[in-house]
mmCIF file of C-alpha atoms in Angstrom:
data_model
loop_
_atom_site.group_PDB
_atom_site.id
_atom_site.type_symbol
_atom_site.label_atom_id
_atom_site.label_comp_id
_atom_site.label_asym_id
_atom_site.label_seq_id
_atom_site.Cartn_x
_atom_site.Cartn_y
_atom_site.Cartn_z
ATOM 1 C CA MET A 1 -46.540 222.037 -225.191
ATOM 2 C CA SER A 2 -45.436 219.644 -227.575
ATOM 3 C CA SER A 3 -42.176 219.749 -229.942
ATOM 4 C CA THR A 4 -43.982 219.305 -232.347
ATOM 5 C CA ALA A 5 -45.600 222.721 -232.265
ATOM 6 C CA LEU A 6 -43.196 225.379 -231.834
ATOM 7 C CA ALA A 7 -40.770 226.801 -234.749
ATOM 8 C CA PRO A 8 -38.122 224.548 -235.979
ATOM 9 C CA SER A 9 -35.631 227.165 -235.013
ATOM 10 C CA VAL A 10 -36.633 226.922 -231.343
ATOM 11 C CA ARG A 11 -37.109 223.438 -231.231
ATOM 12 C CA PRO A 12 -33.926 221.875 -230.750
ATOM 13 C CA TYR A 13 -33.096 224.782 -227.561
ATOM 14 C CA TRP A 14 -36.800 223.185 -226.371
ATOM 15 C CA LYS A 15 -35.028 219.639 -226.576
ATOM 16 C CA LEU A 16 -32.066 220.681 -224.955
ATOM 17 C CA PHE A 17 -34.141 222.427 -222.002
ATOM 18 C CA LEU A 18 -35.791 219.186 -221.140
ATOM 19 C CA ALA A 19 -32.585 217.090 -221.516
ATOM 20 C CA GLY A 20 -31.566 219.466 -218.773
ATOM 21 C CA ILE A 21 -34.843 218.508 -216.764
ATOM 22 C CA ARG A 22 -34.311 214.720 -216.941
ATOM 23 C CA GLN A 23 -30.578 215.160 -216.528
ATOM 24 C CA GLN A 24 -30.792 216.897 -213.037
ATOM 25 C CA ALA A 25 -33.872 214.170 -212.458
ATOM 26 C CA THR A 26 -30.792 211.463 -211.965
ATOM 27 C CA TYR A 27 -29.651 212.820 -209.093
ATOM 28 C CA ARG A 28 -32.413 211.951 -206.454
ATOM 29 C CA LEU A 29 -29.718 211.668 -203.410
ATOM 30 C CA ALA A 30 -28.120 215.467 -204.127
ATOM 31 C CA MET A 31 -31.195 216.667 -204.306
ATOM 32 C CA LEU A 32 -32.247 215.002 -200.830
ATOM 33 C CA GLY A 33 -29.335 216.669 -199.428
ATOM 34 C CA GLY A 34 -29.683 220.108 -200.822
ATOM 35 C CA LEU A 35 -33.101 219.974 -199.251
ATOM 36 C CA ILE A 36 -31.738 218.682 -195.587
ATOM 37 C CA ALA A 37 -28.958 221.296 -196.413
ATOM 38 C CA ASN A 38 -31.331 224.270 -197.109
ATOM 39 C CA ALA A 39 -33.897 223.470 -194.164
ATOM 40 C CA THR A 40 -30.783 223.732 -191.693
ATOM 41 C CA PHE A 41 -29.353 227.090 -192.725
ATOM 42 C CA GLY A 42 -32.541 228.199 -193.108
ATOM 43 C CA PHE A 43 -33.135 227.237 -189.618
ATOM 44 C CA LEU A 44 -30.234 228.965 -188.575
ATOM 45 C CA LYS A 45 -30.572 232.056 -190.798
ATOM 46 C CA THR A 46 -34.119 232.697 -189.509
ATOM 47 C CA ALA A 47 -33.069 232.341 -185.867
ATOM 48 C CA ILE A 48 -30.000 234.592 -186.428
ATOM 49 C CA LEU A 49 -31.651 237.375 -188.616
ATOM 50 C CA SER A 50 -35.125 237.377 -186.206
ATOM 51 C CA ALA A 51 -32.744 238.323 -182.988
ATOM 52 C CA THR A 52 -31.613 240.973 -185.523
ATOM 53 C CA VAL A 53 -35.179 242.448 -186.063
ATOM 54 C CA VAL A 54 -36.102 241.964 -182.580
ATOM 55 C CA ALA A 55 -33.015 243.902 -181.709
ATOM 56 C CA GLY A 56 -33.761 246.870 -184.107
ATOM 57 C CA GLY A 57 -37.237 247.100 -182.106
ATOM 58 C CA GLY A 58 -39.291 244.820 -184.841
ATOM 59 C CA MET A 59 -38.303 246.380 -187.927
ATOM 60 C CA VAL A 60 -35.259 246.551 -189.717
ATOM 61 C CA GLY A 61 -34.154 247.638 -193.470
ATOM 62 C CA GLY A 62 -38.121 247.539 -194.051
ATOM 63 C CA TYR A 63 -38.466 244.441 -192.609
ATOM 64 C CA ASP A 64 -40.251 243.274 -190.273
ATOM 65 C CA GLY A 65 -40.481 239.165 -188.461
ATOM 66 C CA ALA A 66 -42.809 237.797 -190.793
ATOM 67 C CA MET A 67 -41.416 239.311 -194.323
ATOM 68 C CA MET A 68 -37.887 238.520 -192.687
ATOM 69 C CA ALA A 69 -39.074 235.034 -192.075
ATOM 70 C CA THR A 70 -40.267 234.727 -195.809
ATOM 71 C CA TYR A 71 -37.173 236.328 -196.991
ATOM 72 C CA VAL A 72 -35.138 233.419 -195.578
ATOM 73 C CA TRP A 73 -37.384 230.545 -196.611
ATOM 74 C CA VAL A 74 -37.748 231.649 -200.193
ATOM 75 C CA GLY A 75 -33.785 232.285 -201.002
ATOM 76 C CA GLN A 76 -33.142 228.987 -199.239
ATOM 77 C CA GLY A 77 -36.044 227.514 -202.126
ATOM 78 C CA MET A 78 -34.250 229.262 -204.769
ATOM 79 C CA LEU A 79 -30.809 228.685 -204.033
ATOM 80 C CA GLY A 80 -30.667 225.327 -206.119
ATOM 81 C CA SER A 81 -31.763 226.506 -209.027
ATOM 82 C CA LEU A 82 -29.225 229.609 -209.199
ATOM 83 C CA ASN A 83 -25.564 228.861 -210.566
ATOM 84 C CA LEU A 84 -23.902 231.574 -207.568
ATOM 85 C CA ASN A 85 -21.042 228.924 -207.273
ATOM 86 C CA GLY A 86 -19.474 230.291 -210.873
ATOM 87 C CA ARG A 87 -18.934 226.830 -212.638
ATOM 88 C CA LEU A 88 -20.212 225.272 -215.666
ATOM 89 C CA ASP A 89 -19.236 222.598 -217.942
ATOM 90 C CA LEU A 90 -18.441 224.902 -220.614
ATOM 91 C CA ALA A 91 -15.494 226.256 -219.068
ATOM 92 C CA ASP A 92 -14.021 222.911 -218.669
ATOM 93 C CA ARG A 93 -14.758 222.171 -222.375
ATOM 94 C CA ILE A 94 -13.162 225.435 -223.498
ATOM 95 C CA LYS A 95 -10.043 224.186 -221.649
ATOM 96 C CA SER A 96 -10.348 220.197 -222.762
ATOM 97 C CA GLY A 97 -11.069 221.472 -226.485
ATOM 98 C CA ASP A 98 -14.083 219.632 -226.361
ATOM 99 C CA VAL A 99 -16.077 223.168 -227.133
ATOM 100 C CA THR A 100 -14.832 223.159 -231.027
ATOM 101 C CA THR A 101 -17.268 219.767 -231.184
ATOM 102 C CA ASP A 102 -20.110 222.038 -230.403
ATOM 103 C CA PHE A 103 -18.912 224.881 -233.026
ATOM 104 C CA LEU A 104 -19.522 222.673 -235.345
ATOM 105 C CA ARG A 105 -22.956 221.612 -234.331
ATOM 106 C CA PRO A 106 -25.541 223.877 -236.212
ATOM 107 C CA LEU A 107 -26.545 225.024 -232.938
ATOM 108 C CA ASP A 108 -26.005 228.546 -230.997
ATOM 109 C CA VAL A 109 -23.681 227.286 -228.178
ATOM 110 C CA GLN A 110 -24.797 230.227 -225.903
ATOM 111 C CA ALA A 111 -28.278 229.292 -226.323
ATOM 112 C CA ALA A 112 -27.904 225.723 -225.951
ATOM 113 C CA THR A 113 -25.821 226.111 -223.311
ATOM 114 C CA VAL A 114 -28.399 227.935 -221.321
ATOM 115 C CA ALA A 115 -30.749 225.976 -222.064
ATOM 116 C CA THR A 116 -29.829 223.042 -220.576
ATOM 117 C CA GLU A 117 -28.312 224.791 -217.185
ATOM 118 C CA VAL A 118 -32.175 226.461 -217.037
ATOM 119 C CA GLY A 119 -33.722 222.830 -217.198
ATOM 120 C CA LYS A 120 -31.402 221.886 -214.782
ATOM 121 C CA ALA A 121 -32.479 225.004 -212.344
ATOM 122 C CA VAL A 122 -36.028 224.243 -213.347
ATOM 123 C CA TYR A 123 -36.021 220.668 -212.003
ATOM 124 C CA ALA A 124 -34.373 221.151 -208.752
ATOM 125 C CA LEU A 125 -37.316 223.609 -207.903
ATOM 126 C CA LEU A 126 -39.332 220.476 -207.262
ATOM 127 C CA PRO A 127 -37.371 218.024 -205.126
ATOM 128 C CA ARG A 128 -35.506 220.961 -203.445
ATOM 129 C CA GLY A 129 -37.152 224.707 -203.966
ATOM 130 C CA VAL A 130 -40.701 224.175 -203.221
ATOM 131 C CA PRO A 131 -40.102 221.908 -200.367
ATOM 132 C CA SER A 132 -37.906 224.173 -198.523
ATOM 133 C CA VAL A 133 -40.010 227.043 -199.036
ATOM 134 C CA VAL A 134 -43.157 224.526 -197.392
ATOM 135 C CA ILE A 135 -40.732 224.083 -194.601
ATOM 136 C CA GLY A 136 -40.505 227.276 -193.515
ATOM 137 C CA ALA A 137 -44.291 227.942 -193.946
ATOM 138 C CA LEU A 138 -44.977 224.730 -191.400
ATOM 139 C CA PHE A 139 -42.575 225.683 -189.277
ATOM 140 C CA VAL A 140 -41.792 229.396 -189.180
ATOM 141 C CA GLY A 141 -44.937 231.176 -190.700
ATOM 142 C CA LEU A 142 -44.603 232.738 -193.897
ATOM 143 C CA GLY A 143 -46.254 235.959 -195.412
ATOM 144 C CA THR A 144 -47.906 235.796 -198.864
ATOM 145 C CA PRO A 145 -48.685 237.812 -201.512
ATOM 146 C CA ALA A 146 -52.346 238.903 -201.346
ATOM 147 C CA SER A 147 -53.239 239.600 -205.056
ATOM 148 C CA PRO A 148 -53.362 237.293 -207.304
ATOM 149 C CA LEU A 149 -51.180 239.481 -209.546
ATOM 150 C CA THR A 150 -48.195 239.397 -207.559
ATOM 151 C CA TRP A 151 -48.221 235.678 -207.793
ATOM 152 C CA VAL A 152 -47.943 236.552 -211.201
ATOM 153 C CA LEU A 153 -45.287 239.220 -211.528
ATOM 154 C CA ALA A 154 -43.065 236.948 -208.973
ATOM 155 C CA PHE A 155 -42.913 233.704 -210.999
ATOM 156 C CA VAL A 156 -41.672 235.846 -213.712
ATOM 157 C CA SER A 157 -39.074 237.237 -211.886
ATOM 158 C CA LEU A 158 -37.837 233.997 -210.533
ATOM 159 C CA ALA A 159 -37.815 232.738 -214.081
ATOM 160 C CA LEU A 160 -35.522 235.836 -215.081
ATOM 161 C CA GLY A 161 -33.316 235.448 -211.620
ATOM 162 C CA MET A 162 -32.789 232.082 -212.932
ATOM 163 C CA ILE A 163 -31.957 232.701 -216.185
ATOM 164 C CA VAL A 164 -29.992 236.211 -215.512
ATOM 165 C CA SER A 165 -27.655 233.554 -213.319
ATOM 166 C CA GLN A 166 -26.806 231.150 -215.921
ATOM 167 C CA THR A 167 -25.995 234.193 -218.326
ATOM 168 C CA THR A 168 -24.108 235.556 -216.061
ATOM 169 C CA VAL A 169 -21.842 232.630 -215.340
ATOM 170 C CA TYR A 170 -21.677 231.998 -219.271
ATOM 171 C CA VAL A 171 -19.762 235.565 -219.972
ATOM 172 C CA LEU A 172 -17.630 233.883 -216.676
ATOM 173 C CA ALA A 173 -17.116 230.736 -218.571
ATOM 174 C CA THR A 174 -16.060 232.387 -221.701
ATOM 175 C CA ALA A 175 -12.985 233.576 -220.045
ATOM 176 C CA GLY A 176 -11.320 230.413 -220.501
ATOM 177 C CA PHE A 177 -10.488 231.087 -224.188
ATOM 178 C CA TRP A 178 -8.507 233.631 -222.882
ATOM 179 C CA LEU A 179 -7.051 232.063 -219.257
ATOM 180 C CA ILE A 180 -5.700 228.547 -218.478
ATOM 181 C CA GLU A 181 -7.430 228.204 -215.218
ATOM 182 C CA LEU A 182 -10.705 229.895 -214.379
ATOM 183 C CA ARG A 183 -10.454 228.514 -210.487
ATOM 184 C CA GLY A 184 -9.247 231.858 -209.330
ATOM 185 C CA LEU A 185 -12.453 233.463 -210.816
ATOM 186 C CA GLN A 186 -15.075 231.206 -209.772
ATOM 187 C CA THR A 187 -13.921 231.296 -206.088
ATOM 188 C CA MET A 188 -13.931 234.968 -206.079
ATOM 189 C CA TYR A 189 -17.363 235.190 -208.441
ATOM 190 C CA MET A 190 -18.860 232.368 -205.659
ATOM 191 C CA MET A 191 -17.649 235.135 -202.908
ATOM 192 C CA LEU A 192 -19.251 237.999 -204.351
ATOM 193 C CA SER A 193 -22.463 236.177 -205.664
ATOM 194 C CA GLY A 194 -23.947 235.135 -203.091
ATOM 195 C CA PHE A 195 -23.139 238.208 -200.999
ATOM 196 C CA LEU A 196 -24.271 240.823 -203.403
ATOM 197 C CA ALA A 197 -27.134 239.235 -204.251
ATOM 198 C CA GLY A 198 -28.839 238.716 -200.878
ATOM 199 C CA LEU A 199 -28.036 235.369 -199.920
ATOM 200 C CA PHE A 200 -26.811 235.919 -196.439
ATOM 201 C CA VAL A 201 -28.410 239.234 -195.707
ATOM 202 C CA PRO A 202 -31.145 241.372 -197.178
ATOM 203 C CA VAL A 203 -29.235 244.021 -199.594
ATOM 204 C CA SER A 204 -30.965 247.262 -198.159
ATOM 205 C CA LEU A 205 -29.509 246.275 -194.690
ATOM 206 C CA PHE A 206 -26.057 247.001 -196.685
ATOM 207 C CA PRO A 207 -24.020 250.428 -195.801
ATOM 208 C CA ARG A 208 -25.606 252.606 -198.493
ATOM 209 C CA TRP A 209 -22.123 252.603 -200.741
ATOM 210 C CA LEU A 210 -22.377 249.404 -200.668
ATOM 211 C CA GLU A 211 -26.104 248.757 -201.850
ATOM 212 C CA VAL A 212 -25.793 251.032 -204.425
ATOM 213 C CA LEU A 213 -22.472 248.902 -205.828
ATOM 214 C CA ALA A 214 -24.843 246.034 -205.660
ATOM 215 C CA HIS A 215 -27.660 247.420 -207.417
ATOM 216 C CA ALA A 216 -24.687 248.049 -210.303
ATOM 217 C CA THR A 217 -24.148 244.329 -210.580
ATOM 218 C CA PRO A 218 -26.921 241.622 -212.059
ATOM 219 C CA PHE A 219 -26.418 239.681 -208.848
ATOM 220 C CA PRO A 220 -29.590 241.017 -207.010
ATOM 221 C CA ALA A 221 -31.492 240.499 -209.884
ATOM 222 C CA MET A 222 -30.498 236.526 -209.564
ATOM 223 C CA MET A 223 -31.836 236.631 -205.847
ATOM 224 C CA GLN A 224 -32.591 239.772 -203.985
ATOM 225 C CA TYR A 225 -35.283 241.230 -206.715
ATOM 226 C CA PRO A 226 -37.264 237.739 -207.175
ATOM 227 C CA ILE A 227 -37.790 237.674 -203.092
ATOM 228 C CA ASP A 228 -39.038 241.756 -202.887
ATOM 229 C CA ILE A 229 -41.528 241.156 -205.557
ATOM 230 C CA PHE A 230 -42.659 238.050 -203.766
ATOM 231 C CA THR A 231 -42.854 240.033 -200.096
ATOM 232 C CA GLU A 232 -44.753 243.117 -202.075
ATOM 233 C CA ARG A 233 -41.886 245.622 -201.148
ATOM 234 C CA GLY A 234 -42.395 248.782 -203.453
ATOM 235 C CA GLY A 235 -46.040 247.383 -204.459
ATOM 236 C CA THR A 236 -46.656 246.861 -208.125
ATOM 237 C CA SER A 237 -44.305 249.784 -209.106
ATOM 238 C CA GLY A 238 -41.987 248.488 -207.361
ATOM 239 C CA ALA A 239 -41.828 244.840 -209.029
ATOM 240 C CA CYS A 240 -42.146 246.316 -212.809
ATOM 241 C CA GLU A 241 -39.136 248.282 -211.702
ATOM 242 C CA ARG A 242 -37.188 244.987 -210.539
ATOM 243 C CA LEU A 243 -38.542 242.882 -213.445
ATOM 244 C CA GLY A 244 -36.682 245.851 -215.886
ATOM 245 C CA ALA A 245 -33.793 246.125 -214.345
ATOM 246 C CA GLN A 246 -33.514 241.843 -214.095
ATOM 247 C CA CYS A 247 -34.554 242.277 -218.164
ATOM 248 C CA PHE A 248 -31.875 244.785 -218.384
ATOM 249 C CA TRP A 249 -29.281 242.638 -217.192
ATOM 250 C CA LEU A 250 -30.183 239.667 -219.176
ATOM 251 C CA ALA A 251 -30.065 241.665 -222.062
ATOM 252 C CA VAL A 252 -26.232 242.714 -221.302
ATOM 253 C CA THR A 253 -24.794 239.430 -220.284
ATOM 254 C CA TRP A 254 -26.666 237.963 -223.315
ATOM 255 C CA VAL A 255 -24.642 240.144 -225.437
ATOM 256 C CA ALA A 256 -22.021 240.427 -223.661
ATOM 257 C CA GLY A 257 -21.747 236.291 -223.829
ATOM 258 C CA ALA A 258 -22.378 236.298 -227.330
ATOM 259 C CA LEU A 259 -19.564 238.941 -227.793
ATOM 260 C CA LEU A 260 -17.307 237.070 -225.864
ATOM 261 C CA THR A 261 -18.186 233.322 -228.122
ATOM 262 C CA ARG A 262 -17.270 235.231 -231.128
ATOM 263 C CA LEU A 263 -14.654 236.516 -229.840
ATOM 264 C CA GLY A 264 -12.615 234.029 -228.298
ATOM 265 C CA ARG A 265 -13.976 230.943 -230.952
ATOM 266 C CA ARG A 266 -11.355 233.072 -233.524
ATOM 267 C CA ARG A 267 -8.750 233.000 -230.785
ATOM 268 C CA LEU A 268 -9.195 229.453 -230.005
ATOM 269 C CA GLU A 269 -5.959 227.120 -230.420
ATOM 270 C CA VAL A 270 -6.591 223.222 -229.425
ATOM 271 C CA GLN A 271 -4.000 220.844 -230.463
ATOM 272 C CA GLY A 272 -3.719 219.744 -233.741
ATOM 273 C CA GLY A 273 -5.074 223.114 -235.591
#
């Protein structure tokens, strides 16, 4: 889509989205390293979880062998496009006071930040995400959706998952308006987000109380729900419920980020005034 065809209010954010893609494209070796890491841990996770399925009699938590392999490799493919480490450049800009420059621009800071980060996430799918899934398909074998509608819903869910991961981390970054150091929160976020998002094992394998707790957070909306839709868990109705949950968490995190940005801007103090 040409930027000239966009509404003037949308065009700057579209350009920031494209800028995010170009920025991420400069880290080619990092993408290669990420792909190697994804493939390595993909084989390890496949071996461990496949053994779990066999020990469980061929079915564990609603997953058979093929579905478990699909869960592993689709998750590995998504990993480079999700922000599960809790770190965002905005947090450093708040700490240094450079965010004042962002507030002087005729742009919404939240929308500009998310647009740029989503651009980076989209690019990561090409050299890192898609090849990871292809490796899994070639060497392990994956189950793929039979319905074209499932493919469409899965791609929509993937996009929502990437955006929710950025809007949630944005909320975390705004804590910098009140805290001097965020490394503790970021470390805690990194530990919780991957676990509750379904990075290590499917959320359905959690004890019931922990599964309920996980679904009360935005983390499954980042990874587990797109994988569930791709593997057709719950059919079309289940896919629609998960998409609805993703939209809900997108709205919650967006509103929270906007409110905290407004409050933080009033509180912001930098050297010199």
